[in-house]
GROMACS .gro file of C-alpha atoms in nm:
model
  175
    1MET     CA    1  -0.010  -0.004   0.001
    2THR     CA    2   0.141   0.342  -0.089
    3THR     CA    3   0.134   0.636   0.148
    4LEU     CA    4   0.134   0.993   0.052
    5ARG     CA    5   0.305   1.216   0.296
    6ALA     CA    6   0.478   1.543   0.336
    7PHE     CA    7   0.841   1.542   0.225
    8THR     CA    8   1.097   1.601   0.496
    9CYS     CA    9   1.472   1.696   0.501
   10ASP     CA   10   1.569   1.328   0.585
   11ASP     CA   11   1.407   1.218   0.254
   12MET     CA   12   1.698   1.380   0.052
   13PHE     CA   13   1.917   1.103   0.185
   14LYS     CA   14   1.676   0.835   0.066
   15PHE     CA   15   1.556   0.942  -0.272
   16ASN     CA   16   1.854   0.816  -0.495
   17ASN     CA   17   1.658   0.529  -0.626
   18VAL     CA   18   1.411   0.788  -0.767
   19ASN     CA   19   1.651   1.045  -0.894
   20LEU     CA   20   1.895   0.816  -1.069
   21ASP     CA   21   1.714   0.817  -1.401
   22PRO     CA   22   1.817   1.011  -1.729
   23LEU     CA   23   1.476   1.170  -1.757
   24THR     CA   24   1.469   1.311  -1.403
   25GLU     CA   25   1.619   1.635  -1.341
   26THR     CA   26   1.828   1.634  -1.028
   27TYR     CA   27   1.887   1.952  -0.835
   28GLY     CA   28   2.144   2.066  -0.547
   29LEU     CA   29   2.025   2.018  -0.202
   30SER     CA   30   1.977   2.387  -0.158
   31PHE     CA   31   1.712   2.378  -0.428
   32TYR     CA   32   1.513   2.114  -0.253
   33MET     CA   33   1.553   2.293   0.072
   34GLN     CA   34   1.431   2.621  -0.090
   35TYR     CA   35   1.110   2.450  -0.204
   36LEU     CA   36   1.060   2.282   0.123
   37ALA     CA   37   1.097   2.599   0.308
   38HIS     CA   38   0.885   2.811   0.061
   39TRP     CA   39   0.616   2.559  -0.051
   40PRO     CA   40   0.609   2.269   0.191
   41GLU     CA   41   0.250   2.209   0.102
   42TYR     CA   42   0.350   2.130  -0.252
   43PHE     CA   43   0.610   1.872  -0.175
   44GLN     CA   44   0.489   1.532  -0.130
   45VAL     CA   45   0.644   1.174  -0.119
   46ALA     CA   46   0.492   0.846  -0.212
   47GLU     CA   47   0.625   0.582   0.028
   48SER     CA   48   0.610   0.197   0.031
   49PRO     CA   49   0.523   0.003   0.326
   50THR     CA   50   0.889  -0.069   0.399
   51GLY     CA   51   0.981   0.296   0.398
   52GLU     CA   52   1.127   0.313   0.057
   53ILE     CA   53   1.059   0.627  -0.150
   54MET     CA   54   0.859   0.533  -0.469
   55GLY     CA   55   0.842   0.870  -0.601
   56TYR     CA   56   0.786   1.241  -0.521
   57ILE     CA   57   0.638   1.570  -0.663
   58MET     CA   58   0.763   1.912  -0.591
   59GLY     CA   59   0.592   2.232  -0.689
   60LYS     CA   60   0.492   2.583  -0.605
   61ALA     CA   61   0.235   2.853  -0.652
   62GLU     CA   62   0.324   3.161  -0.861
   63GLY     CA   63   0.200   3.430  -1.082
   64HIS     CA   64  -0.045   3.716  -1.047
   65GLY     CA   65  -0.400   3.776  -1.143
   66ASP     CA   66  -0.537   3.531  -1.391
   67LYS     CA   67  -0.192   3.397  -1.427
   68TRP     CA   68  -0.191   3.259  -1.073
   69HIS     CA   69  -0.109   2.897  -1.103
   70GLY     CA   70   0.040   2.589  -0.945
   71HIS     CA   71   0.349   2.470  -1.107
   72VAL     CA   72   0.503   2.108  -1.107
   73THR     CA   73   0.870   2.155  -1.069
   74ALA     CA   74   0.945   1.787  -1.050
   75LEU     CA   75   0.754   1.462  -1.067
   76THR     CA   76   0.934   1.133  -1.067
   77VAL     CA   77   0.869   0.773  -0.980
   78ALA     CA   78   1.138   0.511  -0.928
   79PRO     CA   79   1.147   0.252  -1.210
   80ASP     CA   80   1.045  -0.037  -0.986
   81TYR     CA   81   0.716   0.161  -0.916
   82ARG     CA   82   0.609   0.291  -1.253
   83ARG     CA   83   0.281   0.222  -1.420
   84LEU     CA   84   0.109   0.169  -1.073
   85GLY     CA   85  -0.078   0.510  -1.094
   86ILE     CA   86   0.158   0.690  -0.855
   87ALA     CA   87   0.227   0.973  -1.068
   88ALA     CA   88  -0.130   1.026  -1.143
   89GLU     CA   89  -0.212   1.023  -0.771
   90LEU     CA   90   0.079   1.276  -0.700
   91MET     CA   91  -0.044   1.503  -0.984
   92SER     CA   92  -0.413   1.488  -0.841
   93TRP     CA   93  -0.279   1.587  -0.513
   94LEU     CA   94  -0.089   1.874  -0.647
   95GLU     CA   95  -0.401   1.988  -0.842
   96ASP     CA   96  -0.617   1.972  -0.521
   97ILE     CA   97  -0.365   2.190  -0.349
   98SER     CA   98  -0.366   2.428  -0.627
   99GLU     CA   99  -0.761   2.434  -0.627
  100LYS     CA  100  -0.744   2.525  -0.257
  101LYS     CA  101  -0.512   2.810  -0.336
  102ARG     CA  102  -0.767   2.929  -0.600
  103ALA     CA  103  -0.517   2.899  -0.885
  104TYR     CA  104  -0.634   2.925  -1.256
  105PHE     CA  105  -0.440   2.631  -1.389
  106VAL     CA  106  -0.147   2.402  -1.316
  107ASP     CA  107   0.154   2.392  -1.551
  108LEU     CA  108   0.466   2.179  -1.600
  109PHE     CA  109   0.764   2.142  -1.840
  110VAL     CA  110   0.843   1.806  -2.004
  111ARG     CA  111   1.110   1.697  -2.253
  112VAL     CA  112   0.966   1.674  -2.602
  113SER     CA  113   1.127   1.316  -2.625
  114ASN     CA  114   0.960   1.198  -2.297
  115THR     CA  115   0.659   1.048  -2.494
  116VAL     CA  116   0.556   0.831  -2.194
  117ALA     CA  117   0.516   1.132  -1.978
  118ILE     CA  118   0.341   1.349  -2.240
  119THR     CA  119   0.093   1.054  -2.293
  120MET     CA  120   0.029   1.022  -1.924
  121TYR     CA  121  -0.017   1.415  -1.885
  122LYS     CA  122  -0.252   1.417  -2.190
  123ARG     CA  123  -0.464   1.143  -2.022
  124LEU     CA  124  -0.483   1.349  -1.709
  125GLY     CA  125  -0.624   1.650  -1.913
  126TYR     CA  126  -0.326   1.850  -1.988
  127ILE     CA  127  -0.265   2.018  -2.321
  128VAL     CA  128   0.063   2.129  -2.501
  129TYR     CA  129   0.034   2.512  -2.446
  130ARG     CA  130   0.356   2.592  -2.609
  131THR     CA  131   0.710   2.481  -2.688
  132VAL     CA  132   1.017   2.624  -2.515
  133LEU     CA  133   1.305   2.603  -2.733
  134GLU     CA  134   1.632   2.443  -2.586
  135TYR     CA  135   1.481   2.457  -2.234
  136TYR     CA  136   1.694   2.148  -2.121
  137SER     CA  137   2.065   2.165  -2.153
  138GLY     CA  138   2.262   1.881  -2.282
  139SER     CA  139   2.425   1.756  -2.591
  140PRO     CA  140   2.228   1.863  -2.770
  141ASP     CA  141   1.999   2.092  -2.587
  142GLU     CA  142   1.628   1.975  -2.585
  143ASP     CA  143   1.310   2.158  -2.625
  144ALA     CA  144   1.038   2.130  -2.366
  145TYR     CA  145   0.659   2.128  -2.382
  146ASP     CA  146   0.488   2.376  -2.138
  147MET     CA  147   0.178   2.169  -2.057
  148ARG     CA  148  -0.128   2.317  -1.875
  149LYS     CA  149  -0.463   2.212  -1.736
  150ALA     CA  150  -0.723   2.449  -1.641
  151LEU     CA  151  -0.872   2.437  -1.291
  152SER     CA  152  -1.228   2.529  -1.173
  153ARG     CA  153  -1.146   2.909  -1.113
  154ASP     CA  154  -1.061   2.926  -1.492
  155VAL     CA  155  -1.433   2.885  -1.593
  156HIS     CA  156  -1.374   2.978  -1.958
  157GLY     CA  157  -1.051   2.793  -2.007
  158LYS     CA  158  -0.853   3.098  -2.113
  159SER     CA  159  -0.523   2.984  -1.947
  160VAL     CA  160  -0.515   2.666  -2.174
  161ILE     CA  161  -0.565   2.813  -2.515
  162PRO     CA  162  -0.250   2.683  -2.701
  163LEU     CA  163   0.009   2.949  -2.824
  164LYS     CA  164   0.110   2.900  -3.180
  165GLN     CA  165   0.459   3.015  -3.155
  166ALA     CA  166   0.766   2.859  -2.970
  167VAL     CA  167   0.941   3.078  -2.694
  168ARG     CA  168   1.289   3.102  -2.569
  169PRO     CA  169   1.364   2.991  -2.209
  170GLU     CA  170   1.421   3.361  -2.112
  171ASP     CA  171   1.060   3.443  -2.206
  172VAL     CA  172   0.887   3.162  -2.019
  173ASP     CA  173   0.795   3.407  -1.732
  174ASN     CA  174   0.592   3.611  -1.980
  175TYR     CA  175   0.278   3.396  -1.953
   0.00000   0.00000   0.00000
């Protein structure tokens, strides 16, 4: 049985089985601590009955006015626990938090090559809002999809009307 619980500082010493994946962005400890300090309600762990971390989600609330939204910074599930619905459960949890904060939408960025994740997000109701050119660094750099899902506050779905043009990473904050 999977347990969802708040992420703690100690979890940073136990999540290598989740982060050691080529499609998972791994950050420095100070980055995780910043999120935990500023948005603890957006940082959740899926834990197995034996105490192993199965996956986690990390996000935040940001924006102003009708751009106020929940953002998924990281969502990852350890390979041994994939295809069990854990990612969908974590996403639902983050969407519920964003609803409580009266956000208009939830957004996230995903590598254009990560077709498994893109398919899952689409099944959860997300749309490709725009492409962000060379968002992920590497050899070569890779584009990202900015995917969004409208929440109940966005009655008319204005936040998820796809943009037709691609943007540069420095223009991402210009919603």
